Tab-separated table of C-alpha atoms in Angstrom:
chain	number	residue	atom	x	y	z
A	1341	MET	CA	-17.272	-9.341	-5.670
A	1342	VAL	CA	-15.697	-12.185	-3.872
A	1343	PHE	CA	-12.290	-13.942	-4.263
A	1344	ASP	CA	-12.370	-17.733	-3.524
A	1345	ARG	CA	-8.605	-18.879	-3.167
A	1346	ARG	CA	-9.472	-22.426	-3.377
A	1347	SER	CA	-11.315	-22.190	-6.617
A	1348	GLY	CA	-9.070	-19.190	-8.011
A	1349	ARG	CA	-12.318	-17.394	-8.805
A	1350	TYR	CA	-12.984	-13.622	-8.212
A	1351	GLY	CA	-16.092	-12.172	-9.462
A	1352	GLY	CA	-16.694	-15.108	-11.765
A	1353	ARG	CA	-13.228	-14.867	-13.303
A	1354	VAL	CA	-10.332	-17.339	-12.822
A	1355	THR	CA	-7.097	-16.336	-11.516
A	1356	THR	CA	-3.978	-18.436	-10.702
A	1357	ASP	CA	-1.657	-15.659	-9.582
A	1358	PRO	CA	-1.894	-15.140	-5.774
A	1359	ALA	CA	-0.597	-11.621	-6.093
A	1360	ILE	CA	-3.541	-10.702	-8.471
A	1361	GLY	CA	-5.938	-12.400	-6.041
A	1362	ALA	CA	-4.420	-10.368	-3.174
A	1363	VAL	CA	-4.925	-7.256	-5.229
A	1364	ALA	CA	-8.434	-8.066	-5.989
A	1365	ALA	CA	-9.517	-8.929	-2.704
A	1366	LEU	CA	-8.743	-5.276	-1.796
A	1367	ASP	CA	-11.000	-3.882	-4.508
A	1368	ASP	CA	-13.470	-2.961	-1.930
A	1369	GLU	CA	-13.321	0.127	0.176
A	1370	LEU	CA	-14.381	-1.547	3.338
A	1371	ARG	CA	-11.429	-4.162	3.253
A	1372	GLN	CA	-8.920	-1.517	2.223
A	1373	GLY	CA	-10.186	0.533	5.295
A	1374	MET	CA	-9.828	-2.549	7.785
A	1375	TYR	CA	-6.452	-3.857	6.171
A	1376	ALA	CA	-4.940	-0.349	6.270
A	1377	TYR	CA	-6.169	-0.159	10.111
A	1378	ILE	CA	-4.697	-3.597	11.048
A	1379	ARG	CA	-1.379	-2.701	9.317
A	1380	ARG	CA	-1.045	0.721	11.485
A	1381	ALA	CA	-2.107	-1.070	14.742
A	1382	ARG	CA	1.290	-3.010	14.966
A	1383	ARG	CA	-0.662	-5.578	16.951
A	1384	PRO	CA	-3.356	-8.261	16.652
A	1385	VAL	CA	-6.678	-6.637	16.107
A	1386	THR	CA	-10.244	-8.067	17.090
A	1387	ARG	CA	-13.095	-8.094	14.799
A	1388	ASP	CA	-14.875	-5.798	17.047
A	1389	GLU	CA	-11.953	-3.400	16.610
A	1390	ALA	CA	-11.896	-3.695	12.803
A	1391	ALA	CA	-15.484	-3.270	12.601
A	1392	ALA	CA	-15.386	0.025	14.404
A	1393	SER	CA	-12.573	1.276	12.438
A	1394	VAL	CA	-14.788	1.399	9.308
A	1395	GLY	CA	-18.305	1.785	10.967
A	1396	ILE	CA	-19.878	-1.637	10.059
A	1397	SER	CA	-21.425	-4.559	12.194
A	1398	ARG	CA	-19.146	-7.156	13.676
A	1399	LYS	CA	-20.733	-9.847	11.399
A	1400	LEU	CA	-19.861	-8.098	8.218
A	1401	ALA	CA	-16.541	-7.299	9.379
A	1402	ALA	CA	-15.894	-11.048	10.154
A	1403	PHE	CA	-16.911	-11.642	6.457
A	1404	HIS	CA	-14.586	-9.310	4.971
A	1405	LEU	CA	-11.668	-10.041	7.361
A	1406	ASP	CA	-11.838	-13.717	6.526
A	1407	LYS	CA	-11.752	-12.945	2.683
A	1408	LEU	CA	-8.539	-11.121	3.413
A	1409	VAL	CA	-7.313	-14.049	5.320
A	1410	ASP	CA	-8.311	-16.368	2.120
A	1411	ALA	CA	-6.363	-13.768	-0.034
A	1412	GLY	CA	-3.187	-14.184	1.977
A	1413	LEU	CA	-3.194	-10.631	3.131
A	1414	LEU	CA	-3.848	-11.297	6.617
A	1415	ARG	CA	-3.351	-14.258	9.310
A	1416	ALA	CA	-5.783	-15.060	11.932
A	1417	ARG	CA	-5.713	-16.944	15.159
A	1418	TYR	CA	-7.367	-17.055	18.710
A	1419	GLU	CA	-5.687	-15.053	21.238
A	1420	ALA	CA	-6.845	-13.511	24.479
A	1421	VAL	CA	-6.802	-9.710	24.189
A	1422	GLY	CA	-4.021	-8.054	26.120
A	1423	GLY	CA	-2.895	-11.507	27.380
A	1424	ILE	CA	-5.623	-11.536	29.931
A	1425	ARG	CA	-7.907	-14.813	29.794
A	1426	LYS	CA	-11.647	-14.119	30.285
A	1427	VAL	CA	-14.767	-16.278	30.453
A	1428	GLY	CA	-16.198	-17.369	27.312
A	1429	ARG	CA	-14.654	-17.989	23.743
A	1430	THR	CA	-11.153	-16.490	23.071
A	1431	PRO	CA	-11.403	-14.034	20.407
A	1432	LYS	CA	-10.272	-14.228	16.878
A	1433	VAL	CA	-7.589	-11.683	16.069
A	1434	TYR	CA	-6.008	-10.565	12.919
A	1435	GLU	CA	-2.563	-9.238	11.896
A	1436	PRO	CA	-0.872	-8.500	8.631
A	1437	ALA	CA	0.706	-11.625	6.811
A	1438	ASP	CA	4.377	-11.505	6.051
A	1439	ILE	CA	3.742	-10.869	2.377
A	1440	ASP	CA	5.253	-8.681	-0.227
A	1441	ILE	CA	2.924	-8.146	-3.155
A	1442	ARG	CA	3.728	-6.569	-6.491
A	1443	VAL	CA	1.764	-6.643	-9.715
A	1444	THR	CA	3.172	-5.330	-12.863
A	1445	ILE	CA	1.864	-5.758	-16.519
A	1446	PRO	CA	3.815	-6.693	-18.341
A	1447	GLU	CA	5.690	-8.664	-15.832
A	1448	ARG	CA	8.942	-7.372	-14.395
A	1449	ARG	CA	11.457	-9.160	-12.043
A	1450	HIS	CA	13.681	-6.428	-10.952
A	1451	GLU	CA	14.386	-8.252	-7.656
A	1452	VAL	CA	16.105	-11.149	-9.459
A	1453	LEU	CA	18.542	-8.631	-11.142
A	1454	ALA	CA	19.064	-6.836	-7.741
A	1455	ASP	CA	19.685	-10.169	-6.060
A	1456	ILE	CA	22.379	-11.113	-8.743
A	1457	LEU	CA	24.121	-8.011	-8.619
A	1458	MET	CA	24.170	-7.821	-4.847
A	1459	ASP	CA	25.491	-11.311	-4.830
A	1460	ALA	CA	28.196	-10.462	-7.278
A	1461	VAL	CA	29.216	-7.638	-5.102
A	1462	LEU	CA	29.581	-9.586	-2.149
A	1463	THR	CA	31.506	-12.456	-3.778
A	1464	GLU	CA	33.632	-10.510	-6.219
A	1465	SER	CA	37.106	-12.005	-6.219
A	1466	ASP	CA	40.515	-10.384	-6.802
A	1467	GLY	CA	41.139	-9.868	-10.386
A	1468	GLU	CA	37.413	-10.239	-11.118
A	1469	SER	CA	35.534	-6.990	-12.511
A	1470	ALA	CA	32.103	-6.269	-11.149
A	1471	ARG	CA	30.583	-7.277	-14.708
A	1472	GLN	CA	32.446	-10.470	-14.638
A	1473	ALA	CA	31.161	-11.315	-11.318
A	1474	ALA	CA	27.743	-10.329	-12.285
A	1475	VAL	CA	27.725	-12.702	-15.261
A	1476	ARG	CA	29.069	-15.479	-13.003
A	1477	VAL	CA	26.427	-15.205	-10.373
A	1478	ALA	CA	23.647	-14.925	-13.169
A	1479	SER	CA	25.039	-17.989	-14.644
A	1480	ARG	CA	25.047	-20.126	-11.477
A	1481	ARG	CA	21.469	-18.639	-10.479
A	1482	GLY	CA	20.059	-19.894	-13.964
A	1483	GLU	CA	21.843	-23.244	-13.553
A	1484	GLU	CA	20.196	-23.681	-10.109
A	1485	ILE	CA	16.724	-22.911	-11.684
A	1486	GLY	CA	17.426	-25.346	-14.558
A	1487	ALA	CA	18.570	-28.108	-12.500
A	1488	ALA	CA	15.464	-27.829	-10.140
A	1489	GLU	CA	13.287	-27.816	-13.117
A	1490	ARG	CA	15.093	-31.071	-14.366
A	1491	ALA	CA	14.930	-32.899	-10.816
A	1492	ARG	CA	11.104	-31.821	-10.884
A	1493	THR	CA	10.291	-32.897	-14.315
A	1494	LYS	CA	12.804	-36.043	-14.796
A	1495	PRO	CA	12.588	-35.562	-18.581
A	1496	GLY	CA	15.529	-37.821	-19.524
A	1497	ARG	CA	17.659	-37.191	-22.409
A	1498	LEU	CA	16.482	-34.026	-24.131
A	1499	GLY	CA	16.458	-33.474	-27.794
A	1500	ALA	CA	15.990	-29.849	-28.998
A	1501	GLU	CA	12.052	-29.879	-29.560
A	1502	ARG	CA	11.433	-31.350	-26.071
A	1503	ALA	CA	13.993	-29.138	-24.459
A	1504	LEU	CA	12.237	-25.958	-25.999
A	1505	THR	CA	8.876	-27.082	-24.840
A	1506	LEU	CA	9.907	-27.593	-21.055
A	1507	LEU	CA	11.654	-24.185	-21.422
A	1508	GLU	CA	8.470	-22.392	-22.669
A	1509	GLY	CA	6.621	-23.418	-19.498
A	1510	LEU	CA	9.806	-22.513	-17.265
A	1511	LEU	CA	10.418	-19.245	-18.940
A	1512	ALA	CA	6.747	-18.318	-18.958
A	1513	ARG	CA	6.786	-18.722	-15.016
A	1514	HIS	CA	9.723	-16.190	-14.804
A	1515	GLY	CA	8.004	-13.604	-16.923
A	1516	PHE	CA	9.646	-13.710	-20.352
A	1517	GLU	CA	6.460	-14.511	-22.243
A	1518	PRO	CA	7.966	-17.263	-24.661
A	1519	GLY	CA	6.272	-17.925	-27.987
A	1520	ARG	CA	7.162	-20.632	-30.349
A	1521	GLU	CA	8.447	-19.191	-33.711
A	1522	SER	CA	9.276	-22.508	-35.113
A	1523	PRO	CA	9.622	-26.114	-33.734
A	1524	THR	CA	13.395	-24.997	-33.195
A	1525	CYS	CA	13.142	-21.641	-32.012
A	1526	VAL	CA	11.371	-19.920	-28.946
A	1527	ARG	CA	11.193	-16.003	-28.955
A	1528	LEU	CA	11.082	-14.295	-25.642
A	1529	ARG	CA	8.552	-11.255	-26.049
A	1530	ASN	CA	8.933	-9.773	-22.610
A	1531	CYS	CA	12.014	-8.327	-20.973
A	1532	PRO	CA	11.519	-8.856	-17.210
A	1533	PHE	CA	14.524	-6.458	-16.487
A	1534	HIS	CA	13.110	-3.413	-18.588
A	1535	PRO	CA	13.568	-0.613	-18.387
A	1536	LEU	CA	16.798	-1.306	-16.523
A	1537	ALA	CA	18.001	-3.193	-19.526
A	1538	ALA	CA	17.352	-0.022	-21.672
A	1539	ARG	CA	19.451	2.192	-19.513
A	1540	ALA	CA	22.395	-0.362	-19.398
A	1541	PRO	CA	22.152	-2.883	-22.085
A	1542	ASP	CA	25.549	-4.085	-22.143
A	1543	LEU	CA	25.446	-5.028	-18.413
A	1544	VAL	CA	21.798	-6.230	-18.025
A	1545	CYS	CA	21.758	-8.032	-21.355
A	1546	GLY	CA	25.076	-9.790	-20.657
A	1547	VAL	CA	23.707	-10.877	-17.112
A	1548	ASN	CA	20.428	-11.961	-18.880
A	1549	HIS	CA	22.172	-14.020	-21.477
A	1550	ALA	CA	24.291	-15.620	-18.570
A	1551	PHE	CA	21.178	-16.468	-16.709
A	1552	LEU	CA	19.413	-18.158	-19.708
A	1553	ASP	CA	22.567	-19.975	-20.652
A	1554	GLY	CA	22.959	-21.338	-17.150
A	1555	MET	CA	19.339	-22.480	-17.140
A	1556	LEU	CA	20.156	-24.466	-20.316
A	1557	ASN	CA	23.114	-25.895	-18.773
A	1558	GLY	CA	21.119	-26.943	-15.409
A	1559	LEU	CA	18.268	-28.516	-17.452
A	1560	GLU	CA	20.927	-30.318	-19.397
A	1561	ALA	CA	19.676	-29.075	-22.739
A	1562	ALA	CA	22.706	-29.510	-24.655
A	1563	THR	CA	20.758	-29.264	-28.063
A	1564	VAL	CA	19.611	-25.721	-27.341
A	1565	GLU	CA	21.598	-22.558	-27.258
A	1566	ALA	CA	20.810	-18.961	-26.004
A	1567	VAL	CA	21.480	-16.451	-28.751
A	1568	LEU	CA	21.600	-12.624	-28.329
A	1569	VAL	CA	19.103	-11.162	-30.782
A	1570	PRO	CA	18.182	-7.754	-29.181
A	1571	ARG	CA	14.869	-6.404	-30.292
A	1572	PRO	CA	12.959	-3.324	-29.077
A	1573	GLY	CA	10.490	-4.120	-26.330
A	1574	GLU	CA	11.570	-7.711	-26.215
A	1575	CYS	CA	13.995	-9.906	-24.432
A	1576	CYS	CA	17.495	-9.673	-25.964
A	1577	VAL	CA	17.811	-13.331	-26.084
A	1578	GLU	CA	16.481	-16.136	-28.361
A	1579	LEU	CA	16.628	-19.871	-27.744
A	1580	ARG	CA	17.403	-22.028	-30.797
A	1581	SER	CA	18.166	-25.463	-31.772
A	1582	SER	CA	21.944	-25.812	-31.732
């Protein structure tokens, strides 16, 4: 099975998620072995070295290595080994790409929450509690995302239904799994911050509510409100026409 980054195809199926494509590219023992060897090497590795690490031909190794490059797991360039220029073609070398891959089903975004909480600790002011700081940062972060989406889509003045349609796409990209309950209501069927939200619902749900409320402000969706409606296994917030 081969992953083609340009077409988004792997084994006849289509994927648009680079993380899933990268994981799929490693669904092969030879690629796993070469990738692990290159990560351990801590230096650029030639095709000959990669081939020897798993006991295959240089030609077959080149095929698999280039697939790992296509998947974003490795980067390649031509470089003289050991810095010594020799007669003939400069060999192609491979090294790990600067990439951090996480695939979770359903989607989780713990790094977003961690980033908000870290920012809150670093910017907490006198007389402001840790929770207040977290809510403030979450609201600002959501507003930045909403404003960026507005700048990208240029929707003009937003009525409730048009705003909710835009929010469906935006929130889907952030792992909330939005579903249109009615023309004036979007239900968020996944909590990207679970299971942390279950452990500290007052804190995490408060931060999440501020994050989504800030998103509405940034999008200038004054006709929509973020309402706390906790449900087991789902996001604690629902978006409704105001």
